[in-house]
PDB file of C-alpha atoms in Angstrom:
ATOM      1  CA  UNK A  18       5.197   0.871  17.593  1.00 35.00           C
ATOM      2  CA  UNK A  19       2.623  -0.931  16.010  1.00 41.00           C
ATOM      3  CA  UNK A  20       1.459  -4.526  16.521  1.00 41.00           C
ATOM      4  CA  UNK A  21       2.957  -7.184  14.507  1.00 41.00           C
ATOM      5  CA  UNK A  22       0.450  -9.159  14.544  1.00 62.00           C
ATOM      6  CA  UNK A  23      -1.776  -9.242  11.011  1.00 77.00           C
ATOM      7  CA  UNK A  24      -1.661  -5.165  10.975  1.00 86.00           C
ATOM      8  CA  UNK A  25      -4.239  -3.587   8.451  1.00 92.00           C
ATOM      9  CA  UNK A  26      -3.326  -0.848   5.857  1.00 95.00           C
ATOM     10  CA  UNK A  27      -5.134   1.738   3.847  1.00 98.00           C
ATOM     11  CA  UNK A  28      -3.729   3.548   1.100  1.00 98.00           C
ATOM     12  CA  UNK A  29      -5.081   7.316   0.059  1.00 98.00           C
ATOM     13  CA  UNK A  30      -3.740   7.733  -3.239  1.00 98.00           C
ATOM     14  CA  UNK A  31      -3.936  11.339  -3.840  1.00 98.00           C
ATOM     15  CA  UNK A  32      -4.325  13.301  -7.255  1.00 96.00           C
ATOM     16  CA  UNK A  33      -6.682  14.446  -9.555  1.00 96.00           C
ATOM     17  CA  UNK A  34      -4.580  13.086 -12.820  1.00 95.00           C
ATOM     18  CA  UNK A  35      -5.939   9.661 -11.032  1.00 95.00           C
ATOM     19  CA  UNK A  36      -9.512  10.643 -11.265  1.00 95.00           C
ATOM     20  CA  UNK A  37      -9.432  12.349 -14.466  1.00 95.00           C
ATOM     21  CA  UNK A  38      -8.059  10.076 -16.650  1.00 94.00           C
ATOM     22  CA  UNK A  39      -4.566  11.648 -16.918  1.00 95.00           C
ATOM     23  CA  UNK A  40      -2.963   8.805 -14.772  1.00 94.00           C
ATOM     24  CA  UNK A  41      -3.053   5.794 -14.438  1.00 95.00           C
ATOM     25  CA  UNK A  42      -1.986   4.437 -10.867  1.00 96.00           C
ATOM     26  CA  UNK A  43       0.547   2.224 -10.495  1.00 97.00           C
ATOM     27  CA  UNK A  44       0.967   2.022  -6.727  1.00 97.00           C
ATOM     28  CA  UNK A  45      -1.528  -0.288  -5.337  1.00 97.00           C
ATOM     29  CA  UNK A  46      -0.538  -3.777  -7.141  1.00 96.00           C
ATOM     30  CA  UNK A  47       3.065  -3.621  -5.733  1.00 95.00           C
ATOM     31  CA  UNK A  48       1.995  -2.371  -2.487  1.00 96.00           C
ATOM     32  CA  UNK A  49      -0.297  -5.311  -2.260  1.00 94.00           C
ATOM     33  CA  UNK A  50       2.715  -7.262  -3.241  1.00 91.00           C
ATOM     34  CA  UNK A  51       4.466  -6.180  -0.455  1.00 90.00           C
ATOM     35  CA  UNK A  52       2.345  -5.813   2.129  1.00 88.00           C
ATOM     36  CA  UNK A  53       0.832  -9.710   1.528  1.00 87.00           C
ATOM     37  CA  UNK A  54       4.124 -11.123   1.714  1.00 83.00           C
ATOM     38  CA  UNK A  55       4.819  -9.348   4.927  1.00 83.00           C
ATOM     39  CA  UNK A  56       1.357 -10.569   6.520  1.00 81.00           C
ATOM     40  CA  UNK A  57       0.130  -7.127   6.599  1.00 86.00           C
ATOM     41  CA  UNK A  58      -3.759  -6.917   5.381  1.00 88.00           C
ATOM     42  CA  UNK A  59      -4.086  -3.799   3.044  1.00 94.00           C
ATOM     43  CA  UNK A  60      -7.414  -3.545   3.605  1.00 95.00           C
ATOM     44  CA  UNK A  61      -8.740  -0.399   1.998  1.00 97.00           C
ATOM     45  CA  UNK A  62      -8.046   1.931  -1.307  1.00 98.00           C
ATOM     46  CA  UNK A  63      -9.166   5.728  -1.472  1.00 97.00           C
ATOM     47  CA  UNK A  64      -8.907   7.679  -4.565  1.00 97.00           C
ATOM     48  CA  UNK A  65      -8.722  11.567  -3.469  1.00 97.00           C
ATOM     49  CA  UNK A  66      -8.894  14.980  -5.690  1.00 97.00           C
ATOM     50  CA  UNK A  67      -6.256  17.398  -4.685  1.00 96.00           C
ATOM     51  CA  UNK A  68      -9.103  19.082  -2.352  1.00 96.00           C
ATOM     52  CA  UNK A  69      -7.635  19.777   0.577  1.00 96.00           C
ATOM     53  CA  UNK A  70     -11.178  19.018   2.871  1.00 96.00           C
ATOM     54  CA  UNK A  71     -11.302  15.926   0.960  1.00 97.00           C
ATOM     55  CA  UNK A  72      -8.284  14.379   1.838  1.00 97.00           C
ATOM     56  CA  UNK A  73      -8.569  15.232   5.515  1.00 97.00           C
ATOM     57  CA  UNK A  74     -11.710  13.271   5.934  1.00 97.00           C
ATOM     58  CA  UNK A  75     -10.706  10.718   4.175  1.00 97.00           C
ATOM     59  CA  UNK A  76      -7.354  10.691   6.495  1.00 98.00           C
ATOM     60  CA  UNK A  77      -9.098  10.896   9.643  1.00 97.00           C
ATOM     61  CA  UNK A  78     -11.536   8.170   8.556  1.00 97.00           C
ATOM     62  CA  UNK A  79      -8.950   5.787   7.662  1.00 98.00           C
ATOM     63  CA  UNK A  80      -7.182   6.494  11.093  1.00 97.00           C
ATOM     64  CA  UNK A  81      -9.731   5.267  12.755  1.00 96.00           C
ATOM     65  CA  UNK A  82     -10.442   1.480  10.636  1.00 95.00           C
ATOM     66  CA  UNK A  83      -7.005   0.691  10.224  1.00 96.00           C
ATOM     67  CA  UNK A  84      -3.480   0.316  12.444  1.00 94.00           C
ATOM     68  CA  UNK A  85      -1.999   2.485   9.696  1.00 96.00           C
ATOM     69  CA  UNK A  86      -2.480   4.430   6.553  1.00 98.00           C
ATOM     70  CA  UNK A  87      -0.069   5.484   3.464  1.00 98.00           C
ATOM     71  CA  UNK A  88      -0.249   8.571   1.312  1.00 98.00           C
ATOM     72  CA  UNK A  89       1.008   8.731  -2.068  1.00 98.00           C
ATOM     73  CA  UNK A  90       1.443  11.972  -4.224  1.00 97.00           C
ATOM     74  CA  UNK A  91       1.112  15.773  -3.542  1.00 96.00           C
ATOM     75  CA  UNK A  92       4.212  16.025  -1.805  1.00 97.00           C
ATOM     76  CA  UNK A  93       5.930  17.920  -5.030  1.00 95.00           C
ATOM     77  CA  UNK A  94       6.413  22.131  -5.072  1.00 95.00           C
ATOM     78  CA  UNK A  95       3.869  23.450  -7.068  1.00 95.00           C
ATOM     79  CA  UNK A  96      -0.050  24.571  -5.810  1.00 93.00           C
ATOM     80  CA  UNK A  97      -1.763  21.147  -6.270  1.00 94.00           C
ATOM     81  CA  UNK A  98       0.509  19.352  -4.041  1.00 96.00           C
ATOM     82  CA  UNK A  99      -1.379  19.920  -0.740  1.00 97.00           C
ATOM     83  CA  UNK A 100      -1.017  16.207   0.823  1.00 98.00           C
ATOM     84  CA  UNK A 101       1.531  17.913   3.421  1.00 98.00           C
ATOM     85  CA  UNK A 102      -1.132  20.442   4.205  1.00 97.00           C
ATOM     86  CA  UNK A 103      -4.271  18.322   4.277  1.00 97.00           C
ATOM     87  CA  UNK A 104      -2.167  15.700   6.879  1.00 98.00           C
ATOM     88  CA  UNK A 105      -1.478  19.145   9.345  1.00 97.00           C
ATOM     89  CA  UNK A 106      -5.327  20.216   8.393  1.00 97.00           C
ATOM     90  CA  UNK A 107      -6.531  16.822   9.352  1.00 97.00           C
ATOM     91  CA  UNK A 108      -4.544  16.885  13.095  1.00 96.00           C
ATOM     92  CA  UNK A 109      -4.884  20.184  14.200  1.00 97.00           C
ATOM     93  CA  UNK A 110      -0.979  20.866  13.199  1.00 97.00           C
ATOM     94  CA  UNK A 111       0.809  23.868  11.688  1.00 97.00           C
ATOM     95  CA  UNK A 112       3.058  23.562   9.503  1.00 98.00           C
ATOM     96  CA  UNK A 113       6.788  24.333   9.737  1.00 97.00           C
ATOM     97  CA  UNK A 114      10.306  23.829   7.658  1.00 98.00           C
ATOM     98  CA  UNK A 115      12.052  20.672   8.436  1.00 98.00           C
ATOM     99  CA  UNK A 116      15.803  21.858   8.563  1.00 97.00           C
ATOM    100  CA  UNK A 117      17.345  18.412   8.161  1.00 97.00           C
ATOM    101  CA  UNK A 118      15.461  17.821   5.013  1.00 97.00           C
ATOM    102  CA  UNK A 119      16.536  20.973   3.952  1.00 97.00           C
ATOM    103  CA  UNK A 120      20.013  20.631   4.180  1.00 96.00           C
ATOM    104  CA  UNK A 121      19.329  16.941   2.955  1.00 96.00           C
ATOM    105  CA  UNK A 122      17.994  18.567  -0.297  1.00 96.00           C
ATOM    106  CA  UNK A 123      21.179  20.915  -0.713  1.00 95.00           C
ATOM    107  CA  UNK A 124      23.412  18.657  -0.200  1.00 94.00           C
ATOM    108  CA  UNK A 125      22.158  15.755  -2.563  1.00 94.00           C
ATOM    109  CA  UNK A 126      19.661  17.719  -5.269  1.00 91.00           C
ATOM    110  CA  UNK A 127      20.848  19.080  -8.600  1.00 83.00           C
ATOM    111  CA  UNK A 128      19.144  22.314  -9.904  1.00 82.00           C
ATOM    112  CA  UNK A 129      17.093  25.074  -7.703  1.00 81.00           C
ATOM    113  CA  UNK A 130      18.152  25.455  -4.389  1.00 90.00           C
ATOM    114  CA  UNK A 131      15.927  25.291  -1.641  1.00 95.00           C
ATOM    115  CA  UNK A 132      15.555  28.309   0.482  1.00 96.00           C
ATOM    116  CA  UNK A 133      12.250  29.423   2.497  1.00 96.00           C
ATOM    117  CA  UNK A 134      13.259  33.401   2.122  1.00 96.00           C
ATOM    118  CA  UNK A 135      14.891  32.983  -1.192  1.00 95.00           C
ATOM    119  CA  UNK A 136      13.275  33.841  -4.874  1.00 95.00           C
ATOM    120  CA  UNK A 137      10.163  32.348  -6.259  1.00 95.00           C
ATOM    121  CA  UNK A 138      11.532  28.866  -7.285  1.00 95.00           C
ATOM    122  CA  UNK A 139      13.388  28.579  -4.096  1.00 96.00           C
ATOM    123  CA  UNK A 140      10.720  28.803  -2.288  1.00 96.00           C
ATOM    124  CA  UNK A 141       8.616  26.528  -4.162  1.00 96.00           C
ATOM    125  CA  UNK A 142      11.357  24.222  -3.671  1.00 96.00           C
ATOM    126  CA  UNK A 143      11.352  24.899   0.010  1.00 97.00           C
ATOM    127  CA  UNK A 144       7.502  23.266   0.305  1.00 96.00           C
ATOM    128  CA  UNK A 145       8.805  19.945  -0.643  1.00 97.00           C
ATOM    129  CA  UNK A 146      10.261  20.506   3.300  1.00 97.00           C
ATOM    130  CA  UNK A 147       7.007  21.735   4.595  1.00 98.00           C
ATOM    131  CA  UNK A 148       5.691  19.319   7.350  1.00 98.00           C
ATOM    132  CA  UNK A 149       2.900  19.548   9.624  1.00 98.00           C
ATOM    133  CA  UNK A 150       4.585  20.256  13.215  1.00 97.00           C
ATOM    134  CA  UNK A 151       4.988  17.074  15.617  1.00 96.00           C
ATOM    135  CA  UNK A 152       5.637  15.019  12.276  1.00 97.00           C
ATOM    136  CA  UNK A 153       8.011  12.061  12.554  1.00 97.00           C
ATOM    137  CA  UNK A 154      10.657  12.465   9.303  1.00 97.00           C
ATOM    138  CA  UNK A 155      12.662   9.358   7.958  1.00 96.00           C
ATOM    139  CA  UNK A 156      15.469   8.643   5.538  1.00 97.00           C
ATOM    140  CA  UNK A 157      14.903   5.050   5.109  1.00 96.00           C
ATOM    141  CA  UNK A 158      17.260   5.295   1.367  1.00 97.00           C
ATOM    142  CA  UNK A 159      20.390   6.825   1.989  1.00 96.00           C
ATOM    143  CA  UNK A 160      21.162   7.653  -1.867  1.00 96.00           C
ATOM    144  CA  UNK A 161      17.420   9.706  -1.870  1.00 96.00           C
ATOM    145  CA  UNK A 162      16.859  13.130   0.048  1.00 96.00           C
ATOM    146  CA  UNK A 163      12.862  12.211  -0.075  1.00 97.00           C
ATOM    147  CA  UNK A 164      11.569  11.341   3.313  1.00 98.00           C
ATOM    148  CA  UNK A 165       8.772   9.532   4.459  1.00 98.00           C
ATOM    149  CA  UNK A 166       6.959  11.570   6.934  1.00 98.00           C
ATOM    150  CA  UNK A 167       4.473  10.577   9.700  1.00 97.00           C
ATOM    151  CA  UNK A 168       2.047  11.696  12.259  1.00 97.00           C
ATOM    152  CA  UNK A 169      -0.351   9.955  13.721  1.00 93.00           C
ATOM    153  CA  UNK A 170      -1.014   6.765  11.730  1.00 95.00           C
ATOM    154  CA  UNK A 171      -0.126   8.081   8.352  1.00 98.00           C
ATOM    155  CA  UNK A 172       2.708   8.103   6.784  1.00 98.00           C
ATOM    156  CA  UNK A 173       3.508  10.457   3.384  1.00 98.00           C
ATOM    157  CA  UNK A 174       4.810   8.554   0.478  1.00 98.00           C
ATOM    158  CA  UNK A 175       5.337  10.055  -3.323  1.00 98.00           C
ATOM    159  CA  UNK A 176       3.248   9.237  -5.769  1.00 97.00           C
ATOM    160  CA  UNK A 177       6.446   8.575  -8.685  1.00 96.00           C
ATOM    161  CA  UNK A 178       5.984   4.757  -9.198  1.00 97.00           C
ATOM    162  CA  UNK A 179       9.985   4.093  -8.914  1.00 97.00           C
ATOM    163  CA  UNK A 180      10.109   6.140  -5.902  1.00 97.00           C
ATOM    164  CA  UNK A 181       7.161   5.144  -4.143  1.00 98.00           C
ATOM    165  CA  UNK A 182       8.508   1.048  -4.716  1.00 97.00           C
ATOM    166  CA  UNK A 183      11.541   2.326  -3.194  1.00 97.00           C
ATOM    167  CA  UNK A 184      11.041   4.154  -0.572  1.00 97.00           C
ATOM    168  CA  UNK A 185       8.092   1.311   0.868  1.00 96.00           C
ATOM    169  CA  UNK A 186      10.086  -1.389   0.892  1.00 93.00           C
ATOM    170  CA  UNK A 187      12.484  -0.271   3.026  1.00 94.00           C
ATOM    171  CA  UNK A 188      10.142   2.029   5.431  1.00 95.00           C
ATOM    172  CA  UNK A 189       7.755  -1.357   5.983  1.00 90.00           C
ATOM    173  CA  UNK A 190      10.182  -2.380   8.713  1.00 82.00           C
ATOM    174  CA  UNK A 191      10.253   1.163  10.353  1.00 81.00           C
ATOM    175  CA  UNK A 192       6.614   0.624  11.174  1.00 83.00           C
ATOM    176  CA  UNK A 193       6.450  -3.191  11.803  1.00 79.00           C
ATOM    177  CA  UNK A 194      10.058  -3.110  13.392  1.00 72.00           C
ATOM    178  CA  UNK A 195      11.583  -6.640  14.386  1.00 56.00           C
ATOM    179  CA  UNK A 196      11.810 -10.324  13.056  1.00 40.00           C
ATOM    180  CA  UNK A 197       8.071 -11.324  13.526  1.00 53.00           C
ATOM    181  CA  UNK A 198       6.753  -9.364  10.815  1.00 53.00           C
ATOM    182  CA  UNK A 199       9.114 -11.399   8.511  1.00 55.00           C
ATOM    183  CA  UNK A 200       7.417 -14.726  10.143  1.00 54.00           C
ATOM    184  CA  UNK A 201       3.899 -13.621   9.531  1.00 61.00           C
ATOM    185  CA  UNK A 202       3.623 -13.289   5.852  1.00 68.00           C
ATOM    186  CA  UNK A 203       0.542 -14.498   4.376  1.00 76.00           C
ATOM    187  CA  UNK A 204       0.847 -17.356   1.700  1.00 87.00           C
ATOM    188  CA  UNK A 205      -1.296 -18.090  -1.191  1.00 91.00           C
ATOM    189  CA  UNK A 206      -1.839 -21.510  -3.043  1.00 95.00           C
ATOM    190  CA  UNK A 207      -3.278 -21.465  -6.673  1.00 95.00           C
ATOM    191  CA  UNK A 208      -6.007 -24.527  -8.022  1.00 96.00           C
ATOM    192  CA  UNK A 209      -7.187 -24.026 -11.587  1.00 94.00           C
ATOM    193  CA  UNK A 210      -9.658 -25.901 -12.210  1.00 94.00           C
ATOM    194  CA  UNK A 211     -11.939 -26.178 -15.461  1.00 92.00           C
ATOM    195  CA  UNK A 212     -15.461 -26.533 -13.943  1.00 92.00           C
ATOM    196  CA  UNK A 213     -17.956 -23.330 -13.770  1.00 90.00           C
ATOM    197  CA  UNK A 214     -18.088 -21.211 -10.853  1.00 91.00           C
ATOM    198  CA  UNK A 215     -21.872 -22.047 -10.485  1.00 91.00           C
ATOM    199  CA  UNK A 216     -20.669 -25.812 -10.391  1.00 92.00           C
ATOM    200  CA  UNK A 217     -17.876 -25.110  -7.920  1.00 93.00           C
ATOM    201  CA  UNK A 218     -19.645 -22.370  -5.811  1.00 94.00           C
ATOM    202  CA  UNK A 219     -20.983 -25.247  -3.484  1.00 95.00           C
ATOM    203  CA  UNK A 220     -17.551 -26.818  -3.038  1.00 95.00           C
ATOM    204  CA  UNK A 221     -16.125 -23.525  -1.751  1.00 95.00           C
ATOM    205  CA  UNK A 222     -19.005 -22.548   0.001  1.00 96.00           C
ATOM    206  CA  UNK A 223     -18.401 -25.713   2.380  1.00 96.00           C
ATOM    207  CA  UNK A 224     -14.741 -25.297   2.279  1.00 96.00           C
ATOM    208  CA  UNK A 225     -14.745 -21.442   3.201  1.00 96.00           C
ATOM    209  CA  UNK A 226     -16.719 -22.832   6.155  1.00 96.00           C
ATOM    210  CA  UNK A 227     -14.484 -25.792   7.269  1.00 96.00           C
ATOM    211  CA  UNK A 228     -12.045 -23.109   7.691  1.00 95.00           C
ATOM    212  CA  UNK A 229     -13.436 -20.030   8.364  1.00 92.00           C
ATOM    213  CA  UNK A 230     -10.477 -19.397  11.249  1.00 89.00           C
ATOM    214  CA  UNK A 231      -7.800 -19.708   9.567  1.00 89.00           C
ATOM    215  CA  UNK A 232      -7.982 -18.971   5.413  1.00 93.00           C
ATOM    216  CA  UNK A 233      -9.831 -17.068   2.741  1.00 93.00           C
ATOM    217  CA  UNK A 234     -11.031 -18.457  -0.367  1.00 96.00           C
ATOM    218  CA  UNK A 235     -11.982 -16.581  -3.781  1.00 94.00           C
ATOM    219  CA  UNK A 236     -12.559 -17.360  -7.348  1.00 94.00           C
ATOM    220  CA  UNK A 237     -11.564 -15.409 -10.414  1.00 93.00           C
ATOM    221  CA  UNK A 238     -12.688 -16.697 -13.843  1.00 92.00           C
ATOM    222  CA  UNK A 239      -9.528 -16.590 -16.553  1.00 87.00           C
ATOM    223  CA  UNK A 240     -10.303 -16.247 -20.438  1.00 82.00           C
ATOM    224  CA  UNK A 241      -6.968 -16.184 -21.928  1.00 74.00           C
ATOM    225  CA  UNK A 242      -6.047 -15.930 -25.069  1.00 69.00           C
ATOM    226  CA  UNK A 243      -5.357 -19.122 -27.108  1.00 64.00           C
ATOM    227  CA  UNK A 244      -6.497 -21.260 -24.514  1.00 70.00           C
ATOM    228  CA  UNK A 245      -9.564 -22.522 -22.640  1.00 75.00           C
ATOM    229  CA  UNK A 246     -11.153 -20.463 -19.836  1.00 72.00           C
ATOM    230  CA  UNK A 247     -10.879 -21.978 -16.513  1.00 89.00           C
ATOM    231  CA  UNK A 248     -11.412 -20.735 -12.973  1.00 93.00           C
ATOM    232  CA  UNK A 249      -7.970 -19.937 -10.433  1.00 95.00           C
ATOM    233  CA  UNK A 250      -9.618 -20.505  -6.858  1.00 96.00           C
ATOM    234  CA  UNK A 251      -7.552 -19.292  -4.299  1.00 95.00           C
ATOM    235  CA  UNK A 252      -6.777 -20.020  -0.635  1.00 95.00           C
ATOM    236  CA  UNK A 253      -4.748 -17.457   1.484  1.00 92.00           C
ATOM    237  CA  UNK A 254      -3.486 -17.524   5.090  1.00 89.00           C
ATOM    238  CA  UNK A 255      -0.582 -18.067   7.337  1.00 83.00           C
ATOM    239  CA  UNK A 256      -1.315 -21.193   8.353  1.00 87.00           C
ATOM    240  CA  UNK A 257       0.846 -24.026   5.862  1.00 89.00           C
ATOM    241  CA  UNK A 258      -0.680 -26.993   7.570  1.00 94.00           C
ATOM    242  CA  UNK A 259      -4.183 -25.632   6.823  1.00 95.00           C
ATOM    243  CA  UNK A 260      -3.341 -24.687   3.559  1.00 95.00           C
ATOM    244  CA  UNK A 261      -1.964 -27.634   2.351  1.00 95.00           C
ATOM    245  CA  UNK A 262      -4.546 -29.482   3.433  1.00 96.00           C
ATOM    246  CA  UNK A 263      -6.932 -27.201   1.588  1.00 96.00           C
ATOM    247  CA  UNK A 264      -5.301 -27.465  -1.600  1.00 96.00           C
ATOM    248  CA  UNK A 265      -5.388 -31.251  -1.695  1.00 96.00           C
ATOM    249  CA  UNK A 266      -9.454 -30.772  -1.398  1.00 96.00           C
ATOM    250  CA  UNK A 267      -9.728 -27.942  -3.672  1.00 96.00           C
ATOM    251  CA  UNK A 268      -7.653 -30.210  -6.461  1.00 96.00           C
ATOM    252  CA  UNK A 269      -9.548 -33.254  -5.327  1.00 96.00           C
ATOM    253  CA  UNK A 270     -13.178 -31.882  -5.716  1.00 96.00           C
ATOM    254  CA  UNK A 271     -12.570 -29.714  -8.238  1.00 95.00           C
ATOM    255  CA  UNK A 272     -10.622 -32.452 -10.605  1.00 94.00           C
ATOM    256  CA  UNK A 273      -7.819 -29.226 -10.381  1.00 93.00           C
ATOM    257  CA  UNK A 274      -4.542 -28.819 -10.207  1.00 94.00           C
ATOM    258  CA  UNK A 275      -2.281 -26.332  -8.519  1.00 94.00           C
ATOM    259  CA  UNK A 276      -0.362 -23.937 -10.532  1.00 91.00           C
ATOM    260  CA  UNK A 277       1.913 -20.611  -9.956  1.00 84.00           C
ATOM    261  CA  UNK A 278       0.732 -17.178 -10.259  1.00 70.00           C
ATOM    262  CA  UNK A 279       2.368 -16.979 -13.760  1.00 54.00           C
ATOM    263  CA  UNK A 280       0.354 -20.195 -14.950  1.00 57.00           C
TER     264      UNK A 280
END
């Protein structure tokens, strides 16, 4: 079990139709999503090939930085989905047929059967149920066969958008288990403001420094369309008090005022 307390996340979003062009990823915004209003820092992105030495270095370097790390994609039944493989590579495990996935897939898939000794597509199928040994497998959607499986600190997502959304949301509480990680979730407060960041880069500098302990402050410049540019500052942590008084500065100094993340 981990700790619930401010936990930090990596993704390694695996395939080459992310690196080439072919696909555009469309994991990492709702993850952030999530994982910010659960109070969990997702603190680092890799992009991976489907090279299988690649993706175990960049799994045992993210073990190390962070309490835990998500995979998404390569988990499917043809040659480029090695994620299963690279996880086992990147432990010291073999691999092995999980049986209760198996029977998970034949009793809930439509089409090719999955069967380890059986014909060419069957046991193509079969690899989608091709874990490293040791691994920890999950059903955490009872309508889906698709498992999330762990070892370690990582845990094996898909890389389909729909699925991947699904699955997350309810695995999060499989890995920060209990009410606390409900209690923790970061907040955010919006100031737009229509002074330049060079003229406003002072007033956060200060404020970033009055509370250094408890929130984070950043500035992104808007230009949108039909209207006058202006700069969204933004002040994130857990604690409300802090925030609010933070906000009443930022629209104070900064002649601001607050607004929604749709605004």
């Amino acid at each position: 079990m981990l700790s619930t307390k401010q936990p930090t996340l990596a993704l390694c979003a695996i395939g080459s139709e992310l690196l080439n062009g072919h696909t555009q990823d469309a994991n990492v915004h709702p993850l952030a999503q999530l994982t910010f209003s659960h109070g969990i820092t997702l603190r680092t992105v890799h992009m991976v090939t489907d090279d299988m030495q690649q993706i175990a270095q960049s799994l045992k370097y993210l073990v190390q930085t962070h309490d835990a790390v998500f995979t998404t994609g390569g988990v499917g039944p043809t040659h480029d989905d090695i994620t299963y493989d690279a996880v086992g590579r990147a432990f010291g495990r073999g691999m092995k047929h999980h049986e209760g996935t198996l029977a998970r897939m034949r009793r809930m898939m439509q089409g090719t059967e999955p069967d380890p000794e059986g014909s060419e597509a069957q046991r193509a199928c079969a690899r989608m149920a091709l874990f490293p040994e040791d691994a920890q497998v999950c059903f955490p959607c009872d309508d889906l066969w698709v498992p999330v499986v762990s070892l370690d600190k990582v845990h094996v997502f898909p890389g389909v958008p729909w699925l991947f959304a699904k699955l997350v949301r309810a695995y999060v509480p499989h890995v920060w288990p209990g009410a606390e990680w409900r209690a923790q979730g970061l907040r955010r407060v919006l100031v737009a403001t229509e002074m330049r960041e060079s003229m406003l880069a002072p007033v956060l500098e200060r404020l970033q420094r009055k509370y250094a302990d408890s929130l984070s402050l950043g500035s992104y410049p808007q230009w949108p369309k039909d209207k006058r540019s202006h700069v969204v500052v933004s002040a994130e942590g857990t604690d409300e008090h802090m925030l609010a008084a933070c906000k009443a500065e930022l629209v104070q100094l900064l002649n601001g005022k607050e607004i929604t993340n749709g605004e």
